[in-house]
PDB file of C-alpha atoms in Angstrom:
ATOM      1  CA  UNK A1202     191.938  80.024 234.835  1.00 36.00           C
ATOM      2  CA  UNK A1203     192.811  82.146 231.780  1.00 37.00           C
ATOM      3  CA  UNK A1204     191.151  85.691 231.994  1.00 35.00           C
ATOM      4  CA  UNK A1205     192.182  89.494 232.559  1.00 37.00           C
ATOM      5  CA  UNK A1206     190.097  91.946 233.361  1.00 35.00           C
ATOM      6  CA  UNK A1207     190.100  95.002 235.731  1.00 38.00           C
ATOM      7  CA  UNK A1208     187.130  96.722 237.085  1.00 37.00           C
ATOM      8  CA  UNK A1209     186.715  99.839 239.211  1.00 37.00           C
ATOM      9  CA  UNK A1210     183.336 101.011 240.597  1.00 34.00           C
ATOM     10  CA  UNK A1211     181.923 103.568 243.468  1.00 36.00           C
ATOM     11  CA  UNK A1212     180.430 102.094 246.132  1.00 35.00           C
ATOM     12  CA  UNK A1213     179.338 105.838 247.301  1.00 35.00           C
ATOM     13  CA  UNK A1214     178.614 107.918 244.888  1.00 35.00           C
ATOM     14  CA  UNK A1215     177.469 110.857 247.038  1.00 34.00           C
ATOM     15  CA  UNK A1216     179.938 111.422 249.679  1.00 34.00           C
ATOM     16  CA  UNK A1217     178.201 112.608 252.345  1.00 33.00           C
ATOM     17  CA  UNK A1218     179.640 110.827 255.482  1.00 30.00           C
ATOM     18  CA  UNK A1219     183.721 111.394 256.518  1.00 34.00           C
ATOM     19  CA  UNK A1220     184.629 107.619 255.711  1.00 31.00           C
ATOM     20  CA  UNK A1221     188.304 106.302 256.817  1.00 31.00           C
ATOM     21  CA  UNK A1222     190.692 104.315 254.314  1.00 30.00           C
ATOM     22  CA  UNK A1223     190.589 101.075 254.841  1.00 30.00           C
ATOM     23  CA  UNK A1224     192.739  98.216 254.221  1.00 29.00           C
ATOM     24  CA  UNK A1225     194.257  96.724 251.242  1.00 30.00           C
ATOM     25  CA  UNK A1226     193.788  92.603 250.417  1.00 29.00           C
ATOM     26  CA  UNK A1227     196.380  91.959 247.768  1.00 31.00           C
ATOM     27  CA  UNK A1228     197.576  88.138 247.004  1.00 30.00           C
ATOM     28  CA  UNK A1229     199.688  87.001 244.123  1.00 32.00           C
ATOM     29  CA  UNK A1230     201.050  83.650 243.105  1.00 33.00           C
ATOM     30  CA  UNK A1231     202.545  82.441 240.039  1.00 34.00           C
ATOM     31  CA  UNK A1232     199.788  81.207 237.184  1.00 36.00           C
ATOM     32  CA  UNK A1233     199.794  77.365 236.136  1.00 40.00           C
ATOM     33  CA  UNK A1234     202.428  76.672 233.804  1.00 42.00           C
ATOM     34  CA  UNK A1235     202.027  73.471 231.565  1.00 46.00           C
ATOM     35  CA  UNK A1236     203.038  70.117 233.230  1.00 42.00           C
ATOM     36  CA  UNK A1237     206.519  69.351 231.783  1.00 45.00           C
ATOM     37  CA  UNK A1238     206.181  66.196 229.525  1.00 46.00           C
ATOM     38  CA  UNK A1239     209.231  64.534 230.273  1.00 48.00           C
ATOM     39  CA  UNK A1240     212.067  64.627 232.728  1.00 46.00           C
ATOM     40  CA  UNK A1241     214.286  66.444 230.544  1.00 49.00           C
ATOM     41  CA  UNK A1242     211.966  69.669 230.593  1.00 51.00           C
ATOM     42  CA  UNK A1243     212.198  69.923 234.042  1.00 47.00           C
ATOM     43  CA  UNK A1244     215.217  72.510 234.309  1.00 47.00           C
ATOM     44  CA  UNK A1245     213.207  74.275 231.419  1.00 52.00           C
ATOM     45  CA  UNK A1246     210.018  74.500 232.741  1.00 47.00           C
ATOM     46  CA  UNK A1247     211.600  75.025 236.339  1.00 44.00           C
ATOM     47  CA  UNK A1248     213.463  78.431 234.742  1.00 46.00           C
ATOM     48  CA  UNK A1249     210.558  79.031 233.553  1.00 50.00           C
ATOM     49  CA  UNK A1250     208.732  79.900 236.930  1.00 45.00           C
ATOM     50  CA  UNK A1251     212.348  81.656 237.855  1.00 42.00           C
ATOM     51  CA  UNK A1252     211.340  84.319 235.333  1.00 46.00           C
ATOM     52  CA  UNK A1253     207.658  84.877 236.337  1.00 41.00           C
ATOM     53  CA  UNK A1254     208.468  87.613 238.850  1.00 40.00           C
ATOM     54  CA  UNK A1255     210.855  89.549 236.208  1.00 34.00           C
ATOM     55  CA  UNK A1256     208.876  89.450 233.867  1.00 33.00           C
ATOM     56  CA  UNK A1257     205.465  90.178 235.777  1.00 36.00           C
ATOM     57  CA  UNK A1258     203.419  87.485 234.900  1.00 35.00           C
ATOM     58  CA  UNK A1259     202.347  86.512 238.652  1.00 35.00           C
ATOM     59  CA  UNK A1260     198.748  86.327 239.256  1.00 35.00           C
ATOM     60  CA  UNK A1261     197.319  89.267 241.161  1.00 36.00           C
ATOM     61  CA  UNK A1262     194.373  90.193 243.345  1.00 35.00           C
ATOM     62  CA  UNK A1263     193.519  93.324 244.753  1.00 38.00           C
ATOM     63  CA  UNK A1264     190.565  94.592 246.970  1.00 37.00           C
ATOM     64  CA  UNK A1265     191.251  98.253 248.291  1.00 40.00           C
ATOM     65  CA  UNK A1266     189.281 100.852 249.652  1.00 38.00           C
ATOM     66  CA  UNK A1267     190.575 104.078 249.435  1.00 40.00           C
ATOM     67  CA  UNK A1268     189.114 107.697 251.200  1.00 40.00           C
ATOM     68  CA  UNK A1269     187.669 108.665 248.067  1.00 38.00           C
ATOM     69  CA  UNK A1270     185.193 106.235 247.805  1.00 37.00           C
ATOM     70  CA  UNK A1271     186.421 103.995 245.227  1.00 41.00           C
ATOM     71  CA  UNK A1272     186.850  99.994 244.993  1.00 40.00           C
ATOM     72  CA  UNK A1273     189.279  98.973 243.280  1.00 42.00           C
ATOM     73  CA  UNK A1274     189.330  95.221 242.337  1.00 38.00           C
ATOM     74  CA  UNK A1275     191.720  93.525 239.953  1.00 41.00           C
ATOM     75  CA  UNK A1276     192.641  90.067 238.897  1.00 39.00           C
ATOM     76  CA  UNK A1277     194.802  89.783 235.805  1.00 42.00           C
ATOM     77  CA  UNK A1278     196.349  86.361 234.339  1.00 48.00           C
ATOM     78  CA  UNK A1279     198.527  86.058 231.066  1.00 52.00           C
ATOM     79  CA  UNK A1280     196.268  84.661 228.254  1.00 59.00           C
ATOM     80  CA  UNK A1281     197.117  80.693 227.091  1.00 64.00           C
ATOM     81  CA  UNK A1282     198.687  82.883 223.754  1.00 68.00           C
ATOM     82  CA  UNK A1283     200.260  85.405 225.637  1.00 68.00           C
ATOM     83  CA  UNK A1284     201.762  83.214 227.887  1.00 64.00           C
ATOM     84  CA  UNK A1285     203.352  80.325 225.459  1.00 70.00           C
ATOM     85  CA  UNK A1286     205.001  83.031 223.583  1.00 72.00           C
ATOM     86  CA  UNK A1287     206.982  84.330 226.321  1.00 65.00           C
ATOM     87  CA  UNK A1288     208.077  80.563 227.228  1.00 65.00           C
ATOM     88  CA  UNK A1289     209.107  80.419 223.607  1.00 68.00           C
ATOM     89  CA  UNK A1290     211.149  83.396 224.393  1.00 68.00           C
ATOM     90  CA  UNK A1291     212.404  81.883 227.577  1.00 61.00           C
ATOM     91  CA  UNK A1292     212.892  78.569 225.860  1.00 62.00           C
ATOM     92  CA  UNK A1293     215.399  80.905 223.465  1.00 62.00           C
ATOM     93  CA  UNK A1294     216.979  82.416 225.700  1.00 53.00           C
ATOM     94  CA  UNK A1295     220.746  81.942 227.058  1.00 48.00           C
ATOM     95  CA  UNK A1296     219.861  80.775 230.572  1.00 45.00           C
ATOM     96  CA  UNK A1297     218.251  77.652 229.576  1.00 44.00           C
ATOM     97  CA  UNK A1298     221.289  76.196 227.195  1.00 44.00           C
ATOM     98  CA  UNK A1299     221.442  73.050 228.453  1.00 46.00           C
ATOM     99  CA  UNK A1300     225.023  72.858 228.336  1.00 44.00           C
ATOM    100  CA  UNK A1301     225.273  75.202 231.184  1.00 45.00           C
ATOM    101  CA  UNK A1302     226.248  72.960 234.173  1.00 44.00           C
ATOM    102  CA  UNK A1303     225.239  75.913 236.529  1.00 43.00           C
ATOM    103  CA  UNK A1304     221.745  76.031 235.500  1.00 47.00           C
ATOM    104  CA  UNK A1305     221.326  72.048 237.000  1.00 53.00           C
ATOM    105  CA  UNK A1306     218.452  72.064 239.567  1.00 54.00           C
ATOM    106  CA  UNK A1307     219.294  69.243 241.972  1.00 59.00           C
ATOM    107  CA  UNK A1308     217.222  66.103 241.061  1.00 60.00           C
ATOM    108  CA  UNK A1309     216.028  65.208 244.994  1.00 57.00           C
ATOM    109  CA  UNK A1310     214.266  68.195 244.424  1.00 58.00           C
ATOM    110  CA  UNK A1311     212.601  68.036 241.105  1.00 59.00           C
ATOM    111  CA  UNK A1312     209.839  65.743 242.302  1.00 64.00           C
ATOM    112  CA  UNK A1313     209.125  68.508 244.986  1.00 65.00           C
ATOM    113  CA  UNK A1314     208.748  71.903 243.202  1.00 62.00           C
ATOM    114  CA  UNK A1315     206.612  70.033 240.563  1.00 66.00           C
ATOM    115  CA  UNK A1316     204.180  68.675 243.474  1.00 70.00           C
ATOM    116  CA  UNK A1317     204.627  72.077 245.255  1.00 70.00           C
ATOM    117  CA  UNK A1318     203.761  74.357 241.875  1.00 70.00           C
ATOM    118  CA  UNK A1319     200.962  71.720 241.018  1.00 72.00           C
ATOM    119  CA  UNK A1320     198.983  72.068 244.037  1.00 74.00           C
ATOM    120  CA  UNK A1321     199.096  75.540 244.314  1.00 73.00           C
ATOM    121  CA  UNK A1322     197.376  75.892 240.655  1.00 71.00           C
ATOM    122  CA  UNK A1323     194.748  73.344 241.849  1.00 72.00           C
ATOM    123  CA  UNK A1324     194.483  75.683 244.811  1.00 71.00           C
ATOM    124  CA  UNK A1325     193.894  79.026 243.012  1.00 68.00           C
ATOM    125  CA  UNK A1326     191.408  77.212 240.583  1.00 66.00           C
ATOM    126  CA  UNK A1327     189.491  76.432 243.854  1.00 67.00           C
ATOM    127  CA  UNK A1328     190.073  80.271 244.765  1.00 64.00           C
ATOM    128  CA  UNK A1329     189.217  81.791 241.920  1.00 59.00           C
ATOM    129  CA  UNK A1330     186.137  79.645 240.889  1.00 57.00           C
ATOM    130  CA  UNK A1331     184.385  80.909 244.191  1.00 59.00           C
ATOM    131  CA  UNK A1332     185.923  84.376 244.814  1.00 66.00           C
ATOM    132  CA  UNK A1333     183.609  83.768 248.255  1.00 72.00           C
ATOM    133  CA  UNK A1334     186.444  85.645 250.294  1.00 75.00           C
ATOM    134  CA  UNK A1335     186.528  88.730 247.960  1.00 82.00           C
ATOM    135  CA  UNK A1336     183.205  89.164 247.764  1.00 88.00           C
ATOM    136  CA  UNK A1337     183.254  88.987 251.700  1.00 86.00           C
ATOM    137  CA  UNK A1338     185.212  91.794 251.995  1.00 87.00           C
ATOM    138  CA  UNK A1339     183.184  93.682 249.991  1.00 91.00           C
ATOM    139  CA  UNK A1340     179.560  92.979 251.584  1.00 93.00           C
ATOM    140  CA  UNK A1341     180.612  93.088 254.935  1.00 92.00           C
ATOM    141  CA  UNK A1342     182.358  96.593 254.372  1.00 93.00           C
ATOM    142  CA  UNK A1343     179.166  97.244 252.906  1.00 94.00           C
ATOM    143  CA  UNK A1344     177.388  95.694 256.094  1.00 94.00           C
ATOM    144  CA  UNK A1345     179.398  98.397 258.310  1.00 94.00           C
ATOM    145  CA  UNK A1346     178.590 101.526 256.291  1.00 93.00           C
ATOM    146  CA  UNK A1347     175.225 101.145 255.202  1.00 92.00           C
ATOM    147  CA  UNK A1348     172.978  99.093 257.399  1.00 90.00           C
ATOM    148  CA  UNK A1349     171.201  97.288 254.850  1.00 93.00           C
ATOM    149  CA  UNK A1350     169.754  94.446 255.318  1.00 95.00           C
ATOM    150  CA  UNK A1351     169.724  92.929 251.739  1.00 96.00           C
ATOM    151  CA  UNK A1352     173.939  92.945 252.521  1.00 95.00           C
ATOM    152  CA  UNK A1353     173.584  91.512 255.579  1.00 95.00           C
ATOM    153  CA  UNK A1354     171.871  88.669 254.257  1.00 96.00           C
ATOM    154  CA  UNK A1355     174.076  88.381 250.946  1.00 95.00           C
ATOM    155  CA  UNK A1356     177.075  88.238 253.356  1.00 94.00           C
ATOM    156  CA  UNK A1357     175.613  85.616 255.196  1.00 94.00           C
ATOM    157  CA  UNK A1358     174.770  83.238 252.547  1.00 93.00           C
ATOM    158  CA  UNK A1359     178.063  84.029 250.590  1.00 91.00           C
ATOM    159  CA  UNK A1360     179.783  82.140 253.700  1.00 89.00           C
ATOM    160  CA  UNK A1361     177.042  79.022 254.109  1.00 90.00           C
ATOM    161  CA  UNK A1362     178.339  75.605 253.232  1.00 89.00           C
ATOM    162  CA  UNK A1363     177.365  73.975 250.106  1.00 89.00           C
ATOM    163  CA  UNK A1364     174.524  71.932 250.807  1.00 93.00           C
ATOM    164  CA  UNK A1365     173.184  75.509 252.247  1.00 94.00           C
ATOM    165  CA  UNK A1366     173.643  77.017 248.712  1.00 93.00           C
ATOM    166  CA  UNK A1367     171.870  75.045 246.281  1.00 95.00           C
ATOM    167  CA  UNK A1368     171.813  75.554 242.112  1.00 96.00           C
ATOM    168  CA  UNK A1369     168.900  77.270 241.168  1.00 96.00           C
ATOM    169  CA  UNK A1370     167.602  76.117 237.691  1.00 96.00           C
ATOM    170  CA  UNK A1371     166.782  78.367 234.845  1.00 97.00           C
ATOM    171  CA  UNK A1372     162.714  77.523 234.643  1.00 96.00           C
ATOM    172  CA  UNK A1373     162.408  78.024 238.391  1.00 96.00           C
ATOM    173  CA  UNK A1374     164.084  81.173 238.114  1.00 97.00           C
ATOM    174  CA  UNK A1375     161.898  82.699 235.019  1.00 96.00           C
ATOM    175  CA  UNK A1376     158.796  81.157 237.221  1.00 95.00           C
ATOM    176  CA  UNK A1377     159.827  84.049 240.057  1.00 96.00           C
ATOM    177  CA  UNK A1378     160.431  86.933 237.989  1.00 95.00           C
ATOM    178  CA  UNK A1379     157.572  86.748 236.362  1.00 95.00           C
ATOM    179  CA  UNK A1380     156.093  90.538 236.007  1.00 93.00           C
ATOM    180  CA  UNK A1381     159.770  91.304 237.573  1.00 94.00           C
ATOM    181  CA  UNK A1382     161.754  91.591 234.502  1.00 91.00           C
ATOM    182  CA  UNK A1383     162.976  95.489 235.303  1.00 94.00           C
ATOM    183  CA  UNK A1384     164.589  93.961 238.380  1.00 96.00           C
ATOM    184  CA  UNK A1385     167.602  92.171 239.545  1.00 96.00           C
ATOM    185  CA  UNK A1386     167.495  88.608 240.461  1.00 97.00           C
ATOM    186  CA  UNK A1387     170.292  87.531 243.027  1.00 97.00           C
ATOM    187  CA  UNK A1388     171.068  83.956 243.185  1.00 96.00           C
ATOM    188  CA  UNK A1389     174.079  83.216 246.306  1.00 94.00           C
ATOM    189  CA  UNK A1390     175.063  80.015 244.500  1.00 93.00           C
ATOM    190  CA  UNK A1391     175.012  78.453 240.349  1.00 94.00           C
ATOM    191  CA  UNK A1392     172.468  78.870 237.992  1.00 96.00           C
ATOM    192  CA  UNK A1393     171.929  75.810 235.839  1.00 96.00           C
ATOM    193  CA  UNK A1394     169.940  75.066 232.524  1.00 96.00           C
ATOM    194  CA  UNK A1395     166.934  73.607 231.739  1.00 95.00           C
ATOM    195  CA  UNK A1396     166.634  71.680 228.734  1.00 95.00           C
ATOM    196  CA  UNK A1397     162.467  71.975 229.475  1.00 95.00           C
ATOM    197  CA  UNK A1398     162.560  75.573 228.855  1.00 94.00           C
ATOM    198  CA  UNK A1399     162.358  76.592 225.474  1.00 94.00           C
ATOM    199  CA  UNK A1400     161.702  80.502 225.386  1.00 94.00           C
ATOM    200  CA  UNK A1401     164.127  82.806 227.783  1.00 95.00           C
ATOM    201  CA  UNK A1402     163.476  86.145 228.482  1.00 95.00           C
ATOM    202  CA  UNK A1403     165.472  88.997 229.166  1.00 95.00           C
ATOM    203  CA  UNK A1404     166.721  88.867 232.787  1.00 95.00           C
ATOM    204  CA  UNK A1405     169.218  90.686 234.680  1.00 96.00           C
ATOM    205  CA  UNK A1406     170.810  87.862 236.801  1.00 96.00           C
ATOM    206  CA  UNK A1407     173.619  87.859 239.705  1.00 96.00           C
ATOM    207  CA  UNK A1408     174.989  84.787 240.938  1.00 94.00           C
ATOM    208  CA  UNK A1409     177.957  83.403 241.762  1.00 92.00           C
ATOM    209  CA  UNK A1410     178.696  81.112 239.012  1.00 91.00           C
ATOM    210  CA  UNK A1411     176.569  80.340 235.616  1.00 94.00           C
ATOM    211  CA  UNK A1412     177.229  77.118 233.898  1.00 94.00           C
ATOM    212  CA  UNK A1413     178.236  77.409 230.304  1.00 94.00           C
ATOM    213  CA  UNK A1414     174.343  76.726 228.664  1.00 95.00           C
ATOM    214  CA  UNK A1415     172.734  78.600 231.017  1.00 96.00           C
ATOM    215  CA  UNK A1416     174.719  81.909 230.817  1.00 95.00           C
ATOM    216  CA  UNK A1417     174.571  81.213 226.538  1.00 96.00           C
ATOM    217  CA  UNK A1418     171.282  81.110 227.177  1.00 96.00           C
ATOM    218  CA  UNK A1419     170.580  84.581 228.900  1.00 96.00           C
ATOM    219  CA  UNK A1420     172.951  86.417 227.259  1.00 95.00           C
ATOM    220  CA  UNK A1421     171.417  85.771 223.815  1.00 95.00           C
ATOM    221  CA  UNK A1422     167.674  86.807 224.941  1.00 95.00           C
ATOM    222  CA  UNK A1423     169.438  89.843 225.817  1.00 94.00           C
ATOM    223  CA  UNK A1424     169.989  89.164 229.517  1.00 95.00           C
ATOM    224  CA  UNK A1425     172.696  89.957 231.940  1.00 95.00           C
ATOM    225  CA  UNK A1426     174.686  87.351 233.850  1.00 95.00           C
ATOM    226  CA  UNK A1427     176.023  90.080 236.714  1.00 94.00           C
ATOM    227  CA  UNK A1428     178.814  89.326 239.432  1.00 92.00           C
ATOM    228  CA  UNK A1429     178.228  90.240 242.630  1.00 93.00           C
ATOM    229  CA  UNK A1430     180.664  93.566 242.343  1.00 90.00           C
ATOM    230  CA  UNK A1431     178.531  94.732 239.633  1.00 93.00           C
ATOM    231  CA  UNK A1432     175.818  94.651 241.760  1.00 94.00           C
ATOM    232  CA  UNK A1433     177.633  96.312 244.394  1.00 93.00           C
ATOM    233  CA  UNK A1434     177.937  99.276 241.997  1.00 93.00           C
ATOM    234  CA  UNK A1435     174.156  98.851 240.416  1.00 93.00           C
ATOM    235  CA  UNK A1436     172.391  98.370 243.945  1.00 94.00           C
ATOM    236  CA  UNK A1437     174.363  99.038 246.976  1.00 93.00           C
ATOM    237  CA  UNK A1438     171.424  99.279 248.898  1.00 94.00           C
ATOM    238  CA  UNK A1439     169.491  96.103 247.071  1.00 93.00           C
ATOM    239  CA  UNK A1440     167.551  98.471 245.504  1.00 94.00           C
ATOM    240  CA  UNK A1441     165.127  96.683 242.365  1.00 95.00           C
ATOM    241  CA  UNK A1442     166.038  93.628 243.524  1.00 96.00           C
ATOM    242  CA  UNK A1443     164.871  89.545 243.859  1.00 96.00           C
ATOM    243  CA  UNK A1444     166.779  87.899 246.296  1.00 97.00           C
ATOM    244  CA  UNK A1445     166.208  84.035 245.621  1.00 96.00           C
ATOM    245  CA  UNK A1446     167.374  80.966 246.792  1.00 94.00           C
ATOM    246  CA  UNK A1447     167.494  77.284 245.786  1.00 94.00           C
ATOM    247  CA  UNK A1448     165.466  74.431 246.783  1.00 94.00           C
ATOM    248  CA  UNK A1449     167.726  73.248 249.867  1.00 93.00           C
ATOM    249  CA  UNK A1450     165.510  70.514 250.801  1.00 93.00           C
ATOM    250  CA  UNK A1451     165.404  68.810 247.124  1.00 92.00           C
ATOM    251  CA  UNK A1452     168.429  66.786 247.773  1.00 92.00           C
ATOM    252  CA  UNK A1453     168.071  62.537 247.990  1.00 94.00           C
ATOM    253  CA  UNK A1454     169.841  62.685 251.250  1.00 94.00           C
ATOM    254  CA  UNK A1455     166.579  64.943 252.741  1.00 95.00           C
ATOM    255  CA  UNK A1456     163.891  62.500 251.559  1.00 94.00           C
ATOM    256  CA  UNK A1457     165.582  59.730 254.389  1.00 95.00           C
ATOM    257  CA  UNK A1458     165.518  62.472 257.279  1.00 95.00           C
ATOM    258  CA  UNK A1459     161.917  61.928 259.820  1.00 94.00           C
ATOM    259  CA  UNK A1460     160.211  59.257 261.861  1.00 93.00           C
ATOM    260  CA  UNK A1461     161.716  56.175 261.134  1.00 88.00           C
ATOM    261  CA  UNK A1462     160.281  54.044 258.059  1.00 85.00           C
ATOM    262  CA  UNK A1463     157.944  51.406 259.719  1.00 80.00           C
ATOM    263  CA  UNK A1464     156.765  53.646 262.081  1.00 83.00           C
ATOM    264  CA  UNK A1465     152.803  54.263 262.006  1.00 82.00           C
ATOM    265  CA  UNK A1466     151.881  57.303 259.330  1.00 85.00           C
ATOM    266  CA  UNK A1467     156.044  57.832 258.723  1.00 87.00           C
ATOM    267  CA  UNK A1468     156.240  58.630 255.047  1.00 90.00           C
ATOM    268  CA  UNK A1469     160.388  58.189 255.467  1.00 91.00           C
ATOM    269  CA  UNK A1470     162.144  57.244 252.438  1.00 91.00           C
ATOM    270  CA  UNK A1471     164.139  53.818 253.741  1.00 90.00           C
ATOM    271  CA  UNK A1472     167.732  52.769 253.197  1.00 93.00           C
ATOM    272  CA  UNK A1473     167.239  49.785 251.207  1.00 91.00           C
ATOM    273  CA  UNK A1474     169.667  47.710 248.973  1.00 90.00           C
ATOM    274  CA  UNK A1475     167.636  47.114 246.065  1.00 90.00           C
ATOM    275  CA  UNK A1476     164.023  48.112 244.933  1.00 87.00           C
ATOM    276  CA  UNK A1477     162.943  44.395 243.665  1.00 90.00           C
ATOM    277  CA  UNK A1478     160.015  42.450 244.359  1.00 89.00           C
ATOM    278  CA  UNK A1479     162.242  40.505 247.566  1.00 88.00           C
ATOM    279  CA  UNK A1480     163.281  43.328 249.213  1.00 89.00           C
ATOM    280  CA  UNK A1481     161.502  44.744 252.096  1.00 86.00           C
ATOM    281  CA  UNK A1482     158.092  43.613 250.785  1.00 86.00           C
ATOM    282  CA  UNK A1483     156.436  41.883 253.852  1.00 87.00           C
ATOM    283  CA  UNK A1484     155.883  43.012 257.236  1.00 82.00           C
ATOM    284  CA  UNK A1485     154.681  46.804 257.649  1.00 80.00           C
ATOM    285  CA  UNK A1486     154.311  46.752 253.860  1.00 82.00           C
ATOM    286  CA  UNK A1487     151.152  44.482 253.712  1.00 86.00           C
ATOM    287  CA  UNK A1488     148.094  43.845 256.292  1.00 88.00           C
ATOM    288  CA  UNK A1489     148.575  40.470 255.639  1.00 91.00           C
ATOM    289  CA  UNK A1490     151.420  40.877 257.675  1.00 86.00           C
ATOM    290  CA  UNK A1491     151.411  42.385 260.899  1.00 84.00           C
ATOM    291  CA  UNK A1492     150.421  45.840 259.496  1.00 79.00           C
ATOM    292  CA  UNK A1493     150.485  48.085 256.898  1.00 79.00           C
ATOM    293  CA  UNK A1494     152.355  51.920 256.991  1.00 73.00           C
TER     294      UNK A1494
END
């Protein structure tokens, strides 16, 4: 959850068509603050969170389109240092004597703003792990204004459910850009490593999240791990690029879907409780017995 950075990028760099502003997405929250330890660090930590919009340290996300062709897109949260020095600061401060009977929060409601402020930083680590709505925006604005069919489909899959956007592993993906290492490979879901793999080359990869070996792993073969604005500013179009998916049907659950196990020439993976020697053995397993599958 800790990161800064700001990015701003052209989506149309030759202005050539009278585009209209469009609308602004902006959301902001406070950022997770440290659990308090004890009951005694409630009022603390509580006048704590009382400071965050004085002192700007809420959490901030903007998606704008303005009439002269620029994106803007922004999320900024305090750094772990950053932000423990200004609770020592806080924790200095006058307001939070403890011997000031005014600055009692009432104790019904201790119980509440801790479950309340808790939830919403499990929340915006959902949010911000996914970014799928952001990334919405942008693809289907880019939909509406320039036809293209690689944005269609990237705005598509950025809204499938999760069984419809499976990881794509690191050997499958060097398999398909083989001879296509001057283009982009796009990857709607996580890239994961493969311990098989032993040499990596140089790939330019977007996805929407990299675990922590895989994206080691590209960035030191001099590769790029992309997000999916960067790409918006490389190819706006989906020019030089590998659109690639997952294998969706490699899950367990798939391998049980058909004809009915038993049934003549069904190859149907059955629900069984245990794969020993007593189990399902007899009838449509042997020709000894009835018949054989």
């Amino acid at each position: 959850m800790d990161f800064s950075f700001e990015r701003n990028f052209t989506i149309f760099p030759n202005k050539t068509l009278p585009f209209s502003p469009l609308r602004s997405f902006v959301l902001s929250a406070a950022p997770p603050t440290p659990f308090p330890r004890s009951s005694s660090d409630h009022r603390q930590w509580y006048l704590q969170l009382l400071q965050i919009p004085n002192i700007n340290q809420s959490l901030s996300v903007s998606l704008s389109f303005q009439q002269n062709f620029r994106c803007n897109f922004r999320v900024s949260i305090w750094s772990p240092a950053a932000r423990a020095r200004r609770q020592r600061e806080l924790l200095r401060s006058p307001m939070t004597s403890t011997s000031s009977s005014s600055s009692r929060f009432p104790r019904f409601l201790q119980s509440f703003h801790l479950i309340f402020f808790c939830l919403m930083e499990k929340f915006f680590e959902f949010l911000f792990e996914r970014m799928y709505w952001i990334y919405g925006q942008l693809y289907r604005f880019l939909v509406r204004r320039t036809g293209s069919k690689f944005n269609a489909v990237i705005l598509k899959r950025l809204f499938m459910s999760k069984v419809n956007k499976p990881p794509l592993s690191l050997s499958r993906l060097i398999q398909y850009m083989k001879g296509k290492e001057d283009k982009i490979a796009v990857v709607v879901g996580t890239v994961t490593d493969d311990i098989r793999v032993y040499e990596v080359p140089a790939l330019k990869v977007t996805a929407l999240r990299f675990t922590e070996t895989a994206r080691a792993r590209i960035e030191k073969a001099d590769g790029e791990c992309l997000t999916f604005d960067q790409l918006a500013l490389r190819a706006p179009l989906g020019q030089n690029t590998v659109l690639l998916r997952g294998p969706k049907n490699a899950r367990e659950a798939v391998k049980h879907f058909g004809p009915a196990p038993g049934v003549p020439h069904s190859h149907t993976k059955p629900y069984v409780r245990s794969n020993g020697r007593k189990f399902e053995r007899a009838r449509g397993r042997r020709n000894s017995k009835g018949f054989r599958v």
